[in-house]
Short mmCIF file of C-alpha atoms in Angstrom, two decimals:
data_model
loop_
_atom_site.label_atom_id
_atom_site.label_comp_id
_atom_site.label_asym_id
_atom_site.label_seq_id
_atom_site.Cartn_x
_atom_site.Cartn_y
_atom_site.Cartn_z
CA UNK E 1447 -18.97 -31.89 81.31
CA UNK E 1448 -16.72 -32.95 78.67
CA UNK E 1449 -17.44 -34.58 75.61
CA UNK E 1450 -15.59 -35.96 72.62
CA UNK E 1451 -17.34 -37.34 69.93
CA UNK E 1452 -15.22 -39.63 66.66
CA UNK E 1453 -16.48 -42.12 64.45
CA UNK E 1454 -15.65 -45.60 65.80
CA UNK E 1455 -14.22 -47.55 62.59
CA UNK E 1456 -13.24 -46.38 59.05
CA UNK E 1457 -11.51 -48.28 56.35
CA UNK E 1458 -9.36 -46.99 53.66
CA UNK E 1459 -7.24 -48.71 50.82
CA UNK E 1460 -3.50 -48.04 50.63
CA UNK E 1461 -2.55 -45.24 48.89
CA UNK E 1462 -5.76 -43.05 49.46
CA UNK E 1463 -5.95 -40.20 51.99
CA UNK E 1464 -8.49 -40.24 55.08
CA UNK E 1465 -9.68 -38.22 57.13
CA UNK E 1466 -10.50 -38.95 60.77
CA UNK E 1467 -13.17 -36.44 62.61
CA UNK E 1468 -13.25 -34.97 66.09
CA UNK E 1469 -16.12 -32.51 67.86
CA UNK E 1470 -15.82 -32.01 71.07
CA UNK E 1471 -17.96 -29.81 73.52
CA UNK E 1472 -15.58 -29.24 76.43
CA UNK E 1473 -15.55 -26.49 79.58
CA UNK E 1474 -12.44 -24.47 78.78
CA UNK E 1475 -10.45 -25.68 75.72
CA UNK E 1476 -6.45 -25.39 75.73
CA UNK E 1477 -5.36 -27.45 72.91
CA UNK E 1478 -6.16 -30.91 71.08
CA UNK E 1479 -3.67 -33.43 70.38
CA UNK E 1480 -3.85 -36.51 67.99
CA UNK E 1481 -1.88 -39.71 69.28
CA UNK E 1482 -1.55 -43.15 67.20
CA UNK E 1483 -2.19 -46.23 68.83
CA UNK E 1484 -1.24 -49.39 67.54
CA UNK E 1485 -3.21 -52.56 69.09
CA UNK E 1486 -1.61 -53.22 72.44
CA UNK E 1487 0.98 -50.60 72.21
CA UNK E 1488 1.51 -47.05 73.69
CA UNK E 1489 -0.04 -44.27 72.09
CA UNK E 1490 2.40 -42.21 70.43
CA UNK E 1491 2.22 -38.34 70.07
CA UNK E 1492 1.16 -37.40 66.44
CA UNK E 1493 -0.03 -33.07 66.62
CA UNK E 1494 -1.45 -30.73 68.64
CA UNK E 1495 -3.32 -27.57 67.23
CA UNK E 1496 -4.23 -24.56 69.98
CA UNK E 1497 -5.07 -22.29 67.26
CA UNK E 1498 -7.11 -22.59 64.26
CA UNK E 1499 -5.77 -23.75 61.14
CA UNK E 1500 -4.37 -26.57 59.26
CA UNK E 1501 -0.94 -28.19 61.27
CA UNK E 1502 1.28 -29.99 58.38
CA UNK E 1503 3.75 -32.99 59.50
CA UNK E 1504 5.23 -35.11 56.43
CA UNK E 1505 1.76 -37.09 56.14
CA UNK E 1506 -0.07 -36.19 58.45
CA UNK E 1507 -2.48 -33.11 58.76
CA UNK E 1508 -4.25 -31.29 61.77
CA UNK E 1509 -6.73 -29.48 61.24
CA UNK E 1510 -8.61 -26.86 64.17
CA UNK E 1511 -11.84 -24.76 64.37
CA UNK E 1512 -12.49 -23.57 67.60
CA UNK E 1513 -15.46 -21.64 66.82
CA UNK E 1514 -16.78 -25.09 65.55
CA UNK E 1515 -15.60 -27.10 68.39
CA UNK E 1516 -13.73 -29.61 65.80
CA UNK E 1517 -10.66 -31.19 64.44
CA UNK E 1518 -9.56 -33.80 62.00
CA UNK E 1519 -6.78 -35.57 61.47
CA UNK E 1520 -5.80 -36.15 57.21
CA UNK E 1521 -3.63 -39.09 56.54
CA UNK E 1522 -2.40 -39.07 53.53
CA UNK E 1523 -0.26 -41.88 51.00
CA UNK E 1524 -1.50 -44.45 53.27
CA UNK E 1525 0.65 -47.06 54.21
CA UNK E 1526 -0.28 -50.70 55.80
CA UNK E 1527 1.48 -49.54 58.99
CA UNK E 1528 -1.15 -46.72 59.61
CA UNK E 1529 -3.67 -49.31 60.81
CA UNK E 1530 -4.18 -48.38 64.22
CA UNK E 1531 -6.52 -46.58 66.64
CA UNK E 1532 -6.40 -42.44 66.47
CA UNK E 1533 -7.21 -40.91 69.64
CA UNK E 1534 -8.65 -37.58 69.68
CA UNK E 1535 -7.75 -35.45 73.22
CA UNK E 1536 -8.80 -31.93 74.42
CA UNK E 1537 -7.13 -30.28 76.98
CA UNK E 1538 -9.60 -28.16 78.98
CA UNK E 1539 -9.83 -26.10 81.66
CA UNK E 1540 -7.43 -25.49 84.58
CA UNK E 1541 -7.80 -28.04 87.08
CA UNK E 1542 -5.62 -26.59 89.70
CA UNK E 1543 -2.12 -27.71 90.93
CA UNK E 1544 -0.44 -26.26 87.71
CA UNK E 1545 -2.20 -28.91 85.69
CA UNK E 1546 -5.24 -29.03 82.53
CA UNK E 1547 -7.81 -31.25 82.31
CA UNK E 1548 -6.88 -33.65 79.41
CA UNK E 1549 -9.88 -35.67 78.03
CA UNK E 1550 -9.57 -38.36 75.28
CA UNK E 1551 -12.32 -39.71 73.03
CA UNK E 1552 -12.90 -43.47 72.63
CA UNK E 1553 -10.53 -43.50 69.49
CA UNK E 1554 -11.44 -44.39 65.78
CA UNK E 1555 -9.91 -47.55 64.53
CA UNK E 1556 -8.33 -47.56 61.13
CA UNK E 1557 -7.92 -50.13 58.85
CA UNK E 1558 -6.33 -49.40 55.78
CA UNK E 1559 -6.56 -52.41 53.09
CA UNK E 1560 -4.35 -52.65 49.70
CA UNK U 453 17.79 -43.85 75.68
CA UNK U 454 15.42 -41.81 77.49
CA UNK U 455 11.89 -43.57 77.77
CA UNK U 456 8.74 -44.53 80.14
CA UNK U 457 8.91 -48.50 81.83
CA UNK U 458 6.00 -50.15 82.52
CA UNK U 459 6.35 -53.24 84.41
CA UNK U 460 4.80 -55.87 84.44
CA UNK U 461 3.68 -56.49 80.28
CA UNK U 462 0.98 -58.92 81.72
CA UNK U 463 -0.42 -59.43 85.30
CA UNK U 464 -3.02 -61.72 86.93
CA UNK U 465 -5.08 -60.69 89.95
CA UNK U 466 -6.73 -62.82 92.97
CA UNK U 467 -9.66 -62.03 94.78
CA UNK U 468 -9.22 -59.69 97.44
CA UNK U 469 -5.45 -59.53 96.56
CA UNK U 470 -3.70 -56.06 96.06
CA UNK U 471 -1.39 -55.57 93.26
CA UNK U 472 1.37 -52.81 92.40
CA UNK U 473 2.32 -52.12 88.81
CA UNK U 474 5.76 -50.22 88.29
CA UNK U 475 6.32 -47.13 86.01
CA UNK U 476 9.44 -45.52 85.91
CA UNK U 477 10.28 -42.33 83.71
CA UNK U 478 14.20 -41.18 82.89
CA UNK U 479 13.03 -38.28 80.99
CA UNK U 480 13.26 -35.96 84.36
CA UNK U 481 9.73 -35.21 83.85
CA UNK U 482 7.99 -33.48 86.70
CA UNK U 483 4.32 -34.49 85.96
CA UNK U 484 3.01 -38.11 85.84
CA UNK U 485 -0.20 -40.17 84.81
CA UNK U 486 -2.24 -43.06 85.18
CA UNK U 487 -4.67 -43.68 82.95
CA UNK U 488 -6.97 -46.69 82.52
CA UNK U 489 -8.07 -48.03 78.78
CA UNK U 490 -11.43 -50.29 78.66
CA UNK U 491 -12.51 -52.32 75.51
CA UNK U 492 -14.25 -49.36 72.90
CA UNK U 493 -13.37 -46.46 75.48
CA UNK U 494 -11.20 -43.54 75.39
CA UNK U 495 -8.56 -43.56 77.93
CA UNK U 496 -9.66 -42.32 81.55
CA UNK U 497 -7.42 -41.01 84.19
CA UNK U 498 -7.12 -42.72 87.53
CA UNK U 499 -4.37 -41.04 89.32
CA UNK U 500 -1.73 -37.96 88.53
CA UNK U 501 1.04 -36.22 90.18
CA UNK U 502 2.71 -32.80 89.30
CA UNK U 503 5.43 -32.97 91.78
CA UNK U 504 7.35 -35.33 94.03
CA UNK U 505 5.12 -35.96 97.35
CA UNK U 506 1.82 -34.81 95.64
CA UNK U 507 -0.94 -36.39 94.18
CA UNK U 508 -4.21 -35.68 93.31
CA UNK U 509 -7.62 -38.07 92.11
CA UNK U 510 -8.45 -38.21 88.51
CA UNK U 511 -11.88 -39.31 87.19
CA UNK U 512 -12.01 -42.72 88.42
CA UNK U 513 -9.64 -42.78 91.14
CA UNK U 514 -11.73 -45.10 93.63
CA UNK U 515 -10.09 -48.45 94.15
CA UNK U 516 -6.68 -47.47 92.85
CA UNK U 517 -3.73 -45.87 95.66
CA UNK U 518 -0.42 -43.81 94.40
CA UNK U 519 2.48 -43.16 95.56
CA UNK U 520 5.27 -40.09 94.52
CA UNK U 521 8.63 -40.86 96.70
CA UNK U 522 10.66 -40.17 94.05
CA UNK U 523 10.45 -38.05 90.64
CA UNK U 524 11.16 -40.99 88.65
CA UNK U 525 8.84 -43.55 90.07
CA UNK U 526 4.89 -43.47 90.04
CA UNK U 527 3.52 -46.93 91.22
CA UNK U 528 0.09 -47.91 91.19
CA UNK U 529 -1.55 -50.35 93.31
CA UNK U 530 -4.98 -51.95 92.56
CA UNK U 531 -6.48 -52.69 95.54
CA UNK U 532 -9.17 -55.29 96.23
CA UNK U 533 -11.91 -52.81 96.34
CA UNK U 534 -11.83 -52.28 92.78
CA UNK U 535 -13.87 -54.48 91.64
CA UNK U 536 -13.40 -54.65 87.94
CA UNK U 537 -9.71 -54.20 87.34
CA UNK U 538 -9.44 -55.97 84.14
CA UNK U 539 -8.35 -53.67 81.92
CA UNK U 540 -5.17 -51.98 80.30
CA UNK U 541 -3.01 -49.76 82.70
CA UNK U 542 -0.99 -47.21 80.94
CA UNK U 543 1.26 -44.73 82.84
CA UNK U 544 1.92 -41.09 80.96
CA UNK U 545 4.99 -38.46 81.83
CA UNK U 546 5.26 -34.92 80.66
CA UNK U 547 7.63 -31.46 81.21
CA UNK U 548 5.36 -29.16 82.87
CA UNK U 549 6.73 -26.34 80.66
CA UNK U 550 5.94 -24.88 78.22
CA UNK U 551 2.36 -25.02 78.15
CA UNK U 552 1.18 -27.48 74.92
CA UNK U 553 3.55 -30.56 75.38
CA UNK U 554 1.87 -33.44 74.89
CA UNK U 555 2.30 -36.94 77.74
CA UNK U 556 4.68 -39.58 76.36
CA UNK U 557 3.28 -43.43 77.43
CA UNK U 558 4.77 -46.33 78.58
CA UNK U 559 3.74 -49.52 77.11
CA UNK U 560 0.83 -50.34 79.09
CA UNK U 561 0.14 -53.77 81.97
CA UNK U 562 -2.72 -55.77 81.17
CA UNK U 563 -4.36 -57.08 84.04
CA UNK U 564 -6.89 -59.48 84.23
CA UNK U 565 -8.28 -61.56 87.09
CA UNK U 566 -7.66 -65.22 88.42
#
């Protein structure tokens, strides 16, 4: 089975980093991508680690241990406008038909205050 | 500019009625989602298609018909026998190569029922 575990709410003030947690306990494992999700919006591409390490984009972070089964996601210089949801996906085994299993977590929801 | 439409933003459902929501990609993406987002839950695949004329279930495809007629379109029709279609719809497109690139959403139908 698949399973993706991230806390469900954090708050952080603006202009303090966070960082948002992912284990996941998946059959097969092919990647894990972050994705932003504003409150009745798309979610919008953010990283993807495949191999472990640290994954640096202006300011935002990925971090991956497979051994470990886990991820995070480091905001840093937080801004008003990173309140949102951050999903947490794992893209698992083959599922046939030239396609991967992609499984996403329920999504922590941030709430950064000034 | 190149993007995913989701049409309708907002729909309302009878009992026993059937209802279609549109998604149309212009990013000549071969591969195509739908994906289903509940109150406090991750995101959970209904439908999918790799290639025009070909389809296959996701996890909770029971309820929910597809069609693939055309690379660019990926309709979805809720159909009576799913009995608890409130929800958020959201409809995904991706390149199937390289391996590692993530889906790109629309911006989501909310239905809810009459």
């Amino acid at each position: 089975g698949q399973n993706i575990d991230q806390p469900t709410e954090m708050t952080a003030t603006e202009g303090a980093i966070v960082q948002i947690n992912c284990t996941y306990q998946t059959s097969g494992f092919n990647g894990l991508f972050w994705y932003q999700q504003h409150a009745g919006e798309a979610p919008t591409f953010l990283s993807y680690n495949v191999l472990d390490g640290l994954e640096e984009k202006g300011r935002f972070s990925s971090f991956l241990s497979r051994s470990k089964g886990y991820s995070y996601l480091l905001l840093k210089e937080l801004q008003m406008k990173d309140s949102a949801s951050y999903l947490c996906a794992v893209r698992g085994a083959y599922s046939g038909a030239g396609s991967y299993q992609l499984t996403f977590g329920k999504g922590t929801k941030l709430s950064v205050i000034p | 500019d190149g993007g995913i439409t989701q049409s309708p933003k907002y729909l309302f459902r009878k009992e026993g009625q059937n209802v279609t929501l549109s998604c149309e990609q212009n990013l000549n993406h071969d591969a195509m989602y739908w994906y289903r987002q509940d109150p406090g839950q991750g995101l959970r695949l209904i439908y999918y298609s790799q290639i025009v004329n070909d389809f296959q279930k996701g996890d909770i495809a029971e309820g929910y018909s597809v069609s693939r007629e055309k690379k660019e379109s990926f309709p979805l029709t809720v159909t009576s026998a799913q009995k608890n279609p409130t929800a958020f719809y959201l409809c995904a497109s991706k390149r199937t190569a390289p391996q590692g690139l993530p889906q790109h959403f629309g911006d989501g139908t909310r239905l809810s029922i009459l």
